[in-house]
PDB file of C-alpha atoms and ligand atoms in Angstrom:
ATOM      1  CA  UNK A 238     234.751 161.382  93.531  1.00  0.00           C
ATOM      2  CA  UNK A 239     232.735 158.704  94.972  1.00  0.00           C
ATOM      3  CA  UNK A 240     229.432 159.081  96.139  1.00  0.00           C
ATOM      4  CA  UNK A 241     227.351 157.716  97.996  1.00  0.00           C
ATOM      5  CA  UNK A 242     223.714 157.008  97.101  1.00  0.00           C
ATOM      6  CA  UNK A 243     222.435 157.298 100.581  1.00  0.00           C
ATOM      7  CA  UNK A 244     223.894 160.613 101.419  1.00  0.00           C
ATOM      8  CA  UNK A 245     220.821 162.832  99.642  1.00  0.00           C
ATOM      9  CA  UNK A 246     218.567 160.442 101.538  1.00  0.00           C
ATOM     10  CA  UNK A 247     220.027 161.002 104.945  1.00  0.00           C
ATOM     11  CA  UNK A 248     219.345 164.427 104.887  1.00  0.00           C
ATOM     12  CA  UNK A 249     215.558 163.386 104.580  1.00  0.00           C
ATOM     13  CA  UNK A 250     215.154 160.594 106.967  1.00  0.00           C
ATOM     14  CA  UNK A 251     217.750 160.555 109.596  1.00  0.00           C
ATOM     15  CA  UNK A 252     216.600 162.969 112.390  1.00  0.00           C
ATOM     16  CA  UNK A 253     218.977 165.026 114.279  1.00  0.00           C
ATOM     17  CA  UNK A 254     220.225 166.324 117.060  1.00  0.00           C
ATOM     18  CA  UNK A 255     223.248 164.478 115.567  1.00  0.00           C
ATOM     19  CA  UNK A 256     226.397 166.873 114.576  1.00  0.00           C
ATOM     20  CA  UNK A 257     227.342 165.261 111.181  1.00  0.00           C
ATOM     21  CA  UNK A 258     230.682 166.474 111.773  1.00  0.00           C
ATOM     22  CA  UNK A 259     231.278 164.797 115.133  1.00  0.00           C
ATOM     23  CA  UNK A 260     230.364 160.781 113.640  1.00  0.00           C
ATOM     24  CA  UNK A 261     232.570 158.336 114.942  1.00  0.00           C
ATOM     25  CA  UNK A 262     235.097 156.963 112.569  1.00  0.00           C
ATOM     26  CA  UNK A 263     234.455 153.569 113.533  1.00  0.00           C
ATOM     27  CA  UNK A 264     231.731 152.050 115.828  1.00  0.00           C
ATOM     28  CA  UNK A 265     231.813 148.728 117.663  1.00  0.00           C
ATOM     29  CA  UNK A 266     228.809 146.703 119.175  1.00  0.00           C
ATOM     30  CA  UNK A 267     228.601 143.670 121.547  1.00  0.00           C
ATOM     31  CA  UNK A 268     225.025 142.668 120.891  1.00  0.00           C
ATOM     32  CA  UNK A 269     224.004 141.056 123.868  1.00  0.00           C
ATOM     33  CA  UNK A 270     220.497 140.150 125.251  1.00  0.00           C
ATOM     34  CA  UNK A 271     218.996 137.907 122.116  1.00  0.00           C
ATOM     35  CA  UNK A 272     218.288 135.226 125.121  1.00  0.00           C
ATOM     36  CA  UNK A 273     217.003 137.182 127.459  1.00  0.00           C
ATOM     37  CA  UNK A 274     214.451 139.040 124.760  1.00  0.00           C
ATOM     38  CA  UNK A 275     213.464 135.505 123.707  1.00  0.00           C
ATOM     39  CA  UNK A 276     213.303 134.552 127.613  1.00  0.00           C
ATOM     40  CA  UNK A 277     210.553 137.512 128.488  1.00  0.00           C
ATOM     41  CA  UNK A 278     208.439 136.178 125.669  1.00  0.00           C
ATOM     42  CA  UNK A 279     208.462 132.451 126.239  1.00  0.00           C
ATOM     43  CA  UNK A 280     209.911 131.903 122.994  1.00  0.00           C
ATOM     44  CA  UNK A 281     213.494 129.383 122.752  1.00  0.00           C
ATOM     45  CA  UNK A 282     216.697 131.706 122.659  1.00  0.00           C
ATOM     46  CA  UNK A 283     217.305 130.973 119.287  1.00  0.00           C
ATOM     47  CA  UNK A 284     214.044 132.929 118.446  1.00  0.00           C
ATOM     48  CA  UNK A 285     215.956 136.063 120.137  1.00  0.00           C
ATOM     49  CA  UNK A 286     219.350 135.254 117.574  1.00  0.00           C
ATOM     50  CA  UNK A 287     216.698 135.184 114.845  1.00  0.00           C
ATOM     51  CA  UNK A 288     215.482 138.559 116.130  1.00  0.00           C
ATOM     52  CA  UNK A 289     218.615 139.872 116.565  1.00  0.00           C
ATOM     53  CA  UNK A 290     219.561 139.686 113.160  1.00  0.00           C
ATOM     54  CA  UNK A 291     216.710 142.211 111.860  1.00  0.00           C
ATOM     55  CA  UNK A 292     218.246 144.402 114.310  1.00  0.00           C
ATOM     56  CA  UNK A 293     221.736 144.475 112.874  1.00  0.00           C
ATOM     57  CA  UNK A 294     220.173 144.671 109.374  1.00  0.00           C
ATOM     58  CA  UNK A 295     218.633 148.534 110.871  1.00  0.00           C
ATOM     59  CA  UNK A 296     221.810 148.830 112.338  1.00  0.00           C
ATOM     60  CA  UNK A 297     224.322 148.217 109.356  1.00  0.00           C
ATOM     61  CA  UNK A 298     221.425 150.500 107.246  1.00  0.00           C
ATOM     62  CA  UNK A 299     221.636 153.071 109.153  1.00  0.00           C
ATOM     63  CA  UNK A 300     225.462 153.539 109.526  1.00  0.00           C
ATOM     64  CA  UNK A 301     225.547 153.475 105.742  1.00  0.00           C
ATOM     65  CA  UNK A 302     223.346 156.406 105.999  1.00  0.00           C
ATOM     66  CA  UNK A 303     225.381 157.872 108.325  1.00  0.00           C
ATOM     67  CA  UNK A 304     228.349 157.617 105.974  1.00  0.00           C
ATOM     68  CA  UNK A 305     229.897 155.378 109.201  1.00  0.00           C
ATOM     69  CA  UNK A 306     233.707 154.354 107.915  1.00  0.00           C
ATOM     70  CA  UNK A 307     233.723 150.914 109.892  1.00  0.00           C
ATOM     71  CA  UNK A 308     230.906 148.767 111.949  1.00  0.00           C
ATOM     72  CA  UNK A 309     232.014 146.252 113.878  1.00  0.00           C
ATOM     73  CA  UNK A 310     229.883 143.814 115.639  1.00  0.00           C
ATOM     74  CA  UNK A 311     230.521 140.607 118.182  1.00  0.00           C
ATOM     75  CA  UNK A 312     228.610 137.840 116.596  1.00  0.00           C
ATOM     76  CA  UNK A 313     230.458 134.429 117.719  1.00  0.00           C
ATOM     77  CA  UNK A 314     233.360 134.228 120.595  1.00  0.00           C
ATOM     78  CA  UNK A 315     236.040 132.043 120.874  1.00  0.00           C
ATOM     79  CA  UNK A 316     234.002 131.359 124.396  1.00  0.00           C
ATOM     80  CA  UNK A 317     230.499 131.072 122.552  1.00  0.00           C
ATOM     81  CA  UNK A 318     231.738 127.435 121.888  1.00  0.00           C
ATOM     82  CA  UNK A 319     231.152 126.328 125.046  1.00  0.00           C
ATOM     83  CA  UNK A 320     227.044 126.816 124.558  1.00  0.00           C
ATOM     84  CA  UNK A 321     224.987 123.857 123.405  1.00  0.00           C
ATOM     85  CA  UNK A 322     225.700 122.254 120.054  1.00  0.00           C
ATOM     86  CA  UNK A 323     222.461 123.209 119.144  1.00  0.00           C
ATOM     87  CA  UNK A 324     222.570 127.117 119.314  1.00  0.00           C
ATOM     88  CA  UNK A 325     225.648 126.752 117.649  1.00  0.00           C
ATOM     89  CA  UNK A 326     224.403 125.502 115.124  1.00  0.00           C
ATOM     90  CA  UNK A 327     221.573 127.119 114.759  1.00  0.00           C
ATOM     91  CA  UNK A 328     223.951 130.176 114.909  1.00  0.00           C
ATOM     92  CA  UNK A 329     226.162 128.999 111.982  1.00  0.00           C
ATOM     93  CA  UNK A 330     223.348 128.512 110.251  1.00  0.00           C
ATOM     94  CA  UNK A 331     221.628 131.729 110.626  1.00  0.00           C
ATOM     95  CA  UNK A 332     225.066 132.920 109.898  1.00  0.00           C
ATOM     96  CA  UNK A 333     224.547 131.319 106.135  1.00  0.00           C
ATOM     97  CA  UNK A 334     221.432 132.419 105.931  1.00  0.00           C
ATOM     98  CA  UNK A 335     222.042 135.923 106.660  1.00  0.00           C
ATOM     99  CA  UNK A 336     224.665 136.093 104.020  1.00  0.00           C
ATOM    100  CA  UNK A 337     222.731 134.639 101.376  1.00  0.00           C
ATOM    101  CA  UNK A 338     219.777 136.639 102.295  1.00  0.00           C
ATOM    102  CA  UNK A 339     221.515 140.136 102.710  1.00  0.00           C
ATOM    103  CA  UNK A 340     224.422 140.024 100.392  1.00  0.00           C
ATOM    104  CA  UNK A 341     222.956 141.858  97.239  1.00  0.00           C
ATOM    105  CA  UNK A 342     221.443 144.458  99.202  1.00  0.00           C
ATOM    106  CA  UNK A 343     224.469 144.864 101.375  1.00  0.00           C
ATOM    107  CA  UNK A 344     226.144 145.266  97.963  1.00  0.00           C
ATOM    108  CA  UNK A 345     223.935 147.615  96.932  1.00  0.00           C
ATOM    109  CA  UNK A 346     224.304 149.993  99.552  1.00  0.00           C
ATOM    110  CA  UNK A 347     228.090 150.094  98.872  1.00  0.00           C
ATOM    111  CA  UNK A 348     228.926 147.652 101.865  1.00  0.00           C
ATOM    112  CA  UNK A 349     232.319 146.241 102.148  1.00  0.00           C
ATOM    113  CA  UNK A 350     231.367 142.569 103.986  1.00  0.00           C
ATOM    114  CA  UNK A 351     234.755 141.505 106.192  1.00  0.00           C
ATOM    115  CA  UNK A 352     235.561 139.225 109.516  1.00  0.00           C
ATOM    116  CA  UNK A 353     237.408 139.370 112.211  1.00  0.00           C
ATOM    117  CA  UNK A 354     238.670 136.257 113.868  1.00  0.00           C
ATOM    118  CA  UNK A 355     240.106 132.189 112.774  1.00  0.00           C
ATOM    119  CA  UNK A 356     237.327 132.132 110.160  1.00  0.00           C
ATOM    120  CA  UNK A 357     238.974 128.567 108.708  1.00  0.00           C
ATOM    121  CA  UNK A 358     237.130 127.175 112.046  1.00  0.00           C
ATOM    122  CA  UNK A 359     233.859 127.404 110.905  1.00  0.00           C
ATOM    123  CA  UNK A 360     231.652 124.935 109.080  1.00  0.00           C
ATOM    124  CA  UNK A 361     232.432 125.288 105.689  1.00  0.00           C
ATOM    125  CA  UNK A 362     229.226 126.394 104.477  1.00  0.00           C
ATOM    126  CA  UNK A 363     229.398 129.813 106.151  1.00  0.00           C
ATOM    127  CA  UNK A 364     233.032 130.139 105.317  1.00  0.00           C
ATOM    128  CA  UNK A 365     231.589 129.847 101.259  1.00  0.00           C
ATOM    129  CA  UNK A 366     229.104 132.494 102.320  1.00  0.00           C
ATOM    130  CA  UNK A 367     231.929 134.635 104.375  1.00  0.00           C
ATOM    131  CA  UNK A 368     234.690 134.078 100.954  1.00  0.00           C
ATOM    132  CA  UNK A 369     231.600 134.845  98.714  1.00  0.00           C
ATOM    133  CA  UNK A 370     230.892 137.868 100.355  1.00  0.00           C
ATOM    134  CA  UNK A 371     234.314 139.193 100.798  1.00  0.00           C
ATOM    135  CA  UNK A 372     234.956 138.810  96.839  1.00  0.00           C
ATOM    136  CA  UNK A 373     232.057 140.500  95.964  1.00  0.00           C
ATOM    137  CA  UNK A 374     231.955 143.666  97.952  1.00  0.00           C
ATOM    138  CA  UNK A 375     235.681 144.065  98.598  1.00  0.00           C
ATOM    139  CA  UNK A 376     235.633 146.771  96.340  1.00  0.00           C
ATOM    140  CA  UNK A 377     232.862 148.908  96.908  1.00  0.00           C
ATOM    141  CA  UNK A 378     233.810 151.977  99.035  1.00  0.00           C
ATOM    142  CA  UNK A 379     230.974 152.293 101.479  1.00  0.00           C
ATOM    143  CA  UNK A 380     230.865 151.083 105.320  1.00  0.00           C
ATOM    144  CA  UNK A 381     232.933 148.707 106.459  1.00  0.00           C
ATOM    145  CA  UNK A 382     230.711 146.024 108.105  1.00  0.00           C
ATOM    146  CA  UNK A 383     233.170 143.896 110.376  1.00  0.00           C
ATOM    147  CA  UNK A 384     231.965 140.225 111.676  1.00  0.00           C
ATOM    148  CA  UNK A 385     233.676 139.417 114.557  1.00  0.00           C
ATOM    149  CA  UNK A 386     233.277 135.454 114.032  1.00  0.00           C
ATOM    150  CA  UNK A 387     235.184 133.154 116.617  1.00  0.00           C
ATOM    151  CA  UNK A 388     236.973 135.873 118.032  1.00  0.00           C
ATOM    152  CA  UNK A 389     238.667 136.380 120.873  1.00  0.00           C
ATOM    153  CA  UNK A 390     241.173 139.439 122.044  1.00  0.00           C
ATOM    154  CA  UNK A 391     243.355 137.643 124.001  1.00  0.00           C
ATOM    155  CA  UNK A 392     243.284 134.948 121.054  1.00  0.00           C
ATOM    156  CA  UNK A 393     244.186 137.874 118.869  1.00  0.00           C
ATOM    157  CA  UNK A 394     246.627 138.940 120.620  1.00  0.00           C
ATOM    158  CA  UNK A 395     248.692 136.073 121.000  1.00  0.00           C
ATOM    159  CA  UNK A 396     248.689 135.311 117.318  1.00  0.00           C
ATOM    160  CA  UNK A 397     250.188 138.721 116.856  1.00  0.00           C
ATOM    161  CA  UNK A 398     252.779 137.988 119.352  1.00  0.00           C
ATOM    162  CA  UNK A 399     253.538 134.934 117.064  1.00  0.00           C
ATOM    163  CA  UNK A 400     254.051 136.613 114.202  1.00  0.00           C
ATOM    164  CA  UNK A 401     256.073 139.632 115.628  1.00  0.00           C
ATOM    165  CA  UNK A 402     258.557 137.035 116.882  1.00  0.00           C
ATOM    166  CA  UNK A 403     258.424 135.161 113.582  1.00  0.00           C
ATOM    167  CA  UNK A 404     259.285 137.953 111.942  1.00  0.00           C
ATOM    168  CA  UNK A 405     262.370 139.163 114.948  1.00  0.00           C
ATOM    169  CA  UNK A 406     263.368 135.523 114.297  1.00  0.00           C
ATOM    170  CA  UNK A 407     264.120 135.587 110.730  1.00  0.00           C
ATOM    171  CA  UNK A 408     265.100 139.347 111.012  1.00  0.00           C
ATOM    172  CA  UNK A 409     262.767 140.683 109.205  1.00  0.00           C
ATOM    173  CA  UNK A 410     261.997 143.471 112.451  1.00  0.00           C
ATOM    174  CA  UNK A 411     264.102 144.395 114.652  1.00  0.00           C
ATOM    175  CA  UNK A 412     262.796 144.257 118.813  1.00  0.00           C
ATOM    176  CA  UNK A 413     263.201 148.603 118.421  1.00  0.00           C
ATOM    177  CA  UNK A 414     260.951 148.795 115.840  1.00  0.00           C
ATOM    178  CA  UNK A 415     258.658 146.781 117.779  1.00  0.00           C
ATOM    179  CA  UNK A 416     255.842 149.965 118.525  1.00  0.00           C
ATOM    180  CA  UNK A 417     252.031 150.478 118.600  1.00  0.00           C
ATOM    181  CA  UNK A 418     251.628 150.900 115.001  1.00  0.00           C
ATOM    182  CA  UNK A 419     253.766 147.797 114.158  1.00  0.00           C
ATOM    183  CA  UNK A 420     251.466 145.609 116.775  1.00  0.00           C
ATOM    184  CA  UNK A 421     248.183 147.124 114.992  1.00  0.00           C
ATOM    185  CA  UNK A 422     249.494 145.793 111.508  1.00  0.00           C
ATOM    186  CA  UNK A 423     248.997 142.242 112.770  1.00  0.00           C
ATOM    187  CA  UNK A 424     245.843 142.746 113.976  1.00  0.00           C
ATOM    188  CA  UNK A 425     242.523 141.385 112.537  1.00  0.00           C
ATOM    189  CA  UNK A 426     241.815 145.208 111.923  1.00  0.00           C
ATOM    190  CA  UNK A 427     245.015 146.241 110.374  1.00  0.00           C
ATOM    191  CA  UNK A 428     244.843 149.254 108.474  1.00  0.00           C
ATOM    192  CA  UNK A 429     240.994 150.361 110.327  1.00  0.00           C
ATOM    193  CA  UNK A 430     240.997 153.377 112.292  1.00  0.00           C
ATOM    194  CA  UNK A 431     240.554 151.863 116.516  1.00  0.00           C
ATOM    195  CA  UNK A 432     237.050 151.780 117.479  1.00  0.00           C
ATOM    196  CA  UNK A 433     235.550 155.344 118.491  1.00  0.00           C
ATOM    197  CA  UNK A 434     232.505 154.488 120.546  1.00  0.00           C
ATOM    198  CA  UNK A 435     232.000 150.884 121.841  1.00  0.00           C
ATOM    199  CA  UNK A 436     228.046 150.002 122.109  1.00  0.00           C
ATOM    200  CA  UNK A 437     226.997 147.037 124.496  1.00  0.00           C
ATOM    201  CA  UNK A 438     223.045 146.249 124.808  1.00  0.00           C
ATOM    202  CA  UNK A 439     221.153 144.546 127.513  1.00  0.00           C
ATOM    203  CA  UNK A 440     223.399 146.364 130.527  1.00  0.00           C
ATOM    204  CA  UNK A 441     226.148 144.438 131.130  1.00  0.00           C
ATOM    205  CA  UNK A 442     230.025 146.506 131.896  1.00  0.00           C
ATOM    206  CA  UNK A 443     231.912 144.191 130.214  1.00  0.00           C
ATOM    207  CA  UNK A 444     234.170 143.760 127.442  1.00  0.00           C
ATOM    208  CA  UNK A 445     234.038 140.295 126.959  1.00  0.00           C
ATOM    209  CA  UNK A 446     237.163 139.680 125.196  1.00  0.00           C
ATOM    210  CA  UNK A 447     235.939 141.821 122.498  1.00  0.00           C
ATOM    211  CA  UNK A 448     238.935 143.936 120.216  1.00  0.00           C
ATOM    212  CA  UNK A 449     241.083 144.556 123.527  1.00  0.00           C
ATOM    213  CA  UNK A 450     244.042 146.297 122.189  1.00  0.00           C
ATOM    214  CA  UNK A 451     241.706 148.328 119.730  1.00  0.00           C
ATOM    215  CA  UNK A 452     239.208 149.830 122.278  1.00  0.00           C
ATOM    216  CA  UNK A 453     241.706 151.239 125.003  1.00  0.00           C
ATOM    217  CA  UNK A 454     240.986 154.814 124.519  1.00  0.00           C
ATOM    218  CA  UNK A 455     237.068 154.278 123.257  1.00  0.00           C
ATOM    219  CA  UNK A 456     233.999 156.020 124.443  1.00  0.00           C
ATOM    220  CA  UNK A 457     231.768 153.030 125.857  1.00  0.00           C
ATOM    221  CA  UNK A 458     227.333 153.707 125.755  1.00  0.00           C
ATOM    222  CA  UNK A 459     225.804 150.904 127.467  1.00  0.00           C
ATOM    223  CA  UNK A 460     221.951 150.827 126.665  1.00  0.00           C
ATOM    224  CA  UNK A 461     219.777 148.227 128.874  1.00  0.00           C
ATOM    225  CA  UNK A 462     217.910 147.544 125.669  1.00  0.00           C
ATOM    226  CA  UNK A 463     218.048 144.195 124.654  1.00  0.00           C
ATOM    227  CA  UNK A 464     219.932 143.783 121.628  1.00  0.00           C
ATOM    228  CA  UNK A 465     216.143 142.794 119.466  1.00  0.00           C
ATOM    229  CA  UNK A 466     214.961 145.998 120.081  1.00  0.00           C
ATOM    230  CA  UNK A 467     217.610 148.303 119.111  1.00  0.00           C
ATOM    231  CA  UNK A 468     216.902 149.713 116.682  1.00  0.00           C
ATOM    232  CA  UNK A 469     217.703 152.771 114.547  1.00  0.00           C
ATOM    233  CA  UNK A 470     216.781 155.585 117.238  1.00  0.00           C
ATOM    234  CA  UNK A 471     218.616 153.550 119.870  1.00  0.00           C
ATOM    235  CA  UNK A 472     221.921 154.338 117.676  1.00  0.00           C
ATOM    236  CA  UNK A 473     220.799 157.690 117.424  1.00  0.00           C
ATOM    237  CA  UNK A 474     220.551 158.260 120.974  1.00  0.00           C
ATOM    238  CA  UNK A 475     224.256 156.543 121.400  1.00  0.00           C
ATOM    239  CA  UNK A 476     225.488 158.871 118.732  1.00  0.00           C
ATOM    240  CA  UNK A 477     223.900 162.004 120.860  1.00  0.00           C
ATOM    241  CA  UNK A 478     225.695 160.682 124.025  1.00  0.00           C
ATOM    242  CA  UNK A 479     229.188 160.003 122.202  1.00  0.00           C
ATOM    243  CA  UNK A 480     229.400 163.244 120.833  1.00  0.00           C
ATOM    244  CA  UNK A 481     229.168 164.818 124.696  1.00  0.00           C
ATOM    245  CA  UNK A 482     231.800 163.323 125.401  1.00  0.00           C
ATOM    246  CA  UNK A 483     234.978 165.241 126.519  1.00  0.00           C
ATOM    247  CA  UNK A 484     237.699 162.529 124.249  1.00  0.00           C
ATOM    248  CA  UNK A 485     241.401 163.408 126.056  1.00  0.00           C
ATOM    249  CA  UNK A 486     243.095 160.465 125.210  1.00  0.00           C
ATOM    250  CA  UNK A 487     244.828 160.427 128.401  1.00  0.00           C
ATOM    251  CA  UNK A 488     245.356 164.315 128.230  1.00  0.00           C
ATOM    252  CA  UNK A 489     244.111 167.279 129.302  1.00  0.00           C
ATOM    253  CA  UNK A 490     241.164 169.527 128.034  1.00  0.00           C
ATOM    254  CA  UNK A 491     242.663 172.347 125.444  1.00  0.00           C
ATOM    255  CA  UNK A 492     241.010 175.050 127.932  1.00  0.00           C
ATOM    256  CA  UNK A 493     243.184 173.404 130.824  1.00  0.00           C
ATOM    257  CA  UNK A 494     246.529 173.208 129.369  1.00  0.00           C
TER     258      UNK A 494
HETATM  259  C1  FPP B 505     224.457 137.484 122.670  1.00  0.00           C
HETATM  260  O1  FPP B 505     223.183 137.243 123.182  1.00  0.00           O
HETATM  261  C2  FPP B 505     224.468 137.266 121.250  1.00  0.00           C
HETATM  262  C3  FPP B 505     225.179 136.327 120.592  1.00  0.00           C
HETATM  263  C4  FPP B 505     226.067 135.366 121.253  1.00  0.00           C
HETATM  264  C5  FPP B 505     225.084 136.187 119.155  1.00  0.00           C
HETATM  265  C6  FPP B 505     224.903 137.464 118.408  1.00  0.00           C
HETATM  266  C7  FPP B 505     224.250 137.143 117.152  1.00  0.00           C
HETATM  267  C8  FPP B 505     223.318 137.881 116.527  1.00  0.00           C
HETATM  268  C9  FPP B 505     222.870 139.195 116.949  1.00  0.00           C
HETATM  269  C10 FPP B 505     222.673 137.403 115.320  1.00  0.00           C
HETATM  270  C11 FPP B 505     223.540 136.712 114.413  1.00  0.00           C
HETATM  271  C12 FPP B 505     224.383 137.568 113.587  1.00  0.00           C
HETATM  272  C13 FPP B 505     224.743 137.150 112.383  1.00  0.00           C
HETATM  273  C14 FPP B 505     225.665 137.945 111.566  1.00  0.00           C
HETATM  274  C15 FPP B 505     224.212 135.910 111.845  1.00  0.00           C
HETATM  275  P1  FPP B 505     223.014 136.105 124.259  1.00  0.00           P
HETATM  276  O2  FPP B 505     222.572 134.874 123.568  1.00  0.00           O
HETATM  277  O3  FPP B 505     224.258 135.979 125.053  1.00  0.00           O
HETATM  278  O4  FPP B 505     221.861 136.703 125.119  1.00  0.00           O
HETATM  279  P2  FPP B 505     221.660 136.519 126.703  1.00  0.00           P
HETATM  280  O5  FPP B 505     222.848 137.161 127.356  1.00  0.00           O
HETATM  281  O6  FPP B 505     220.385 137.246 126.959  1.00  0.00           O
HETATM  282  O7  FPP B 505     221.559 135.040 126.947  1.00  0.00           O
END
């Protein structure tokens, strides 16, 4: 059996509070608020992307402690195009970095390193990083660390629709066998259990396009912390929340049947 390095460690350092046996499956997070931290400190906003990175490194650590299946996390938009040439860039780039920086140790810790999103859109240096990464941990059996990278769920969507008709067309499927299951298969996260607890910092209710079809029945924690400062405890706390939470799925409690 596999096993995970991290697990005796957990034990040690991750406090509780936490009910090991009630983790979420699969955790998304819009990190938002890298401009506003870099705002309140009179630094330029790309400062707060820089910070923001050392907060997802905490983040992807701990969930490997955690023995999390699958992280996803909202790092470029399709919409995030429209901001100056220069943060994008300085995005991409940070993007590179990142990779270069982190992927031994994300190997290391057992870390499969995917994407989600039209990848073959970005500069080509981060798509060596992205193909780099994705050969070298796509066997390891720990998390699941998603990049959503020029993504978009509407965008998403309609390339699904695409290739469900493509496929009616030549008639390979027929429109009956058309079902939920069949539309998750096309999906970016084909074959991932949906997200079970949706994380958005810096306190704004939106979804912003982010894994539409995936999150309808999730549990959504929105913390007012800006996405620099969460950190591992932050997580902790979201955990604590999640697991209150009464999860129906559009049905009724088990004592109220
Ligand atoms: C939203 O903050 C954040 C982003 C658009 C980028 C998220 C990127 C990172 C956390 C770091 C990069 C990650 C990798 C993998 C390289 P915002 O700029 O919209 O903040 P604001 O709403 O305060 O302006």
């Amino acid at each position: 059996m596999w096993f995970n390095p991290w697990r005796r460690k957990n034990k040690e350092v991750i406090d509780s509070g936490i009910d090991y046996q009630k983790l979420p499956r699969h955790i998304a997070i819009i990190m938002d608020g890298n401009g506003r931290w870099a705002q309140k400190r009179g630094l330029p906003r790309t400062m707060g992307h820089r910070a923001g990175v050392e907060a997802l490194r905490e983040i992807v650590k701990t969930c490997s402690k955690l023995d999390i299946q699958v992280l996803s996390v909202y790092a470029f938009s399709t919409e995030n195009w429209k901001r100056p040439k220069e943060e994008i860039g300085f995005l991409m780039n940070l993007l590179t970095e990142y990779l270069r920086r982190e992927l031994n140790e994300l190997h290391q810790n057992n870390v499969v390193v995917r994407a989600l999103g039209a990848i073959d859109q970005l500069p080509d240096e981060a798509q060596n990083e992205l193909f780099k990464a994705f050969k070298q941990t796509e066997n390891n059996k720990g998390l699941i660390l998603n990049l959503a990278l020029n993504y978009g769920g509407r965008g998403e969507l309609i390339e699904a629709i695409k290739k469900v008709s493509g496929q009616v067309k030549s008639g390979k499927l027929r429109i009956t066998e058309i079902d939920e299951e069949c539309i998750s298969g096309f999906l970016y996260t084909s074959g991932l259990p949906d997200p079970d607890l949706l994380i958005r910092t810096s306190g704004e209710m939106r979804l912003s396009n982010f894994l539409l079809w995936q999150l309808a029945y999730t549990e959504i924690v929105v913390t007012d912390k800006l996405w620099p400062d969460f950190n591992k405890q932050d997580l902790l706390d979201a955990l604590k929340i999640y697991q209150k939470r009464d999860r129906r799925f559009g049905g009724l409690k088990t004592d109220k049947r």
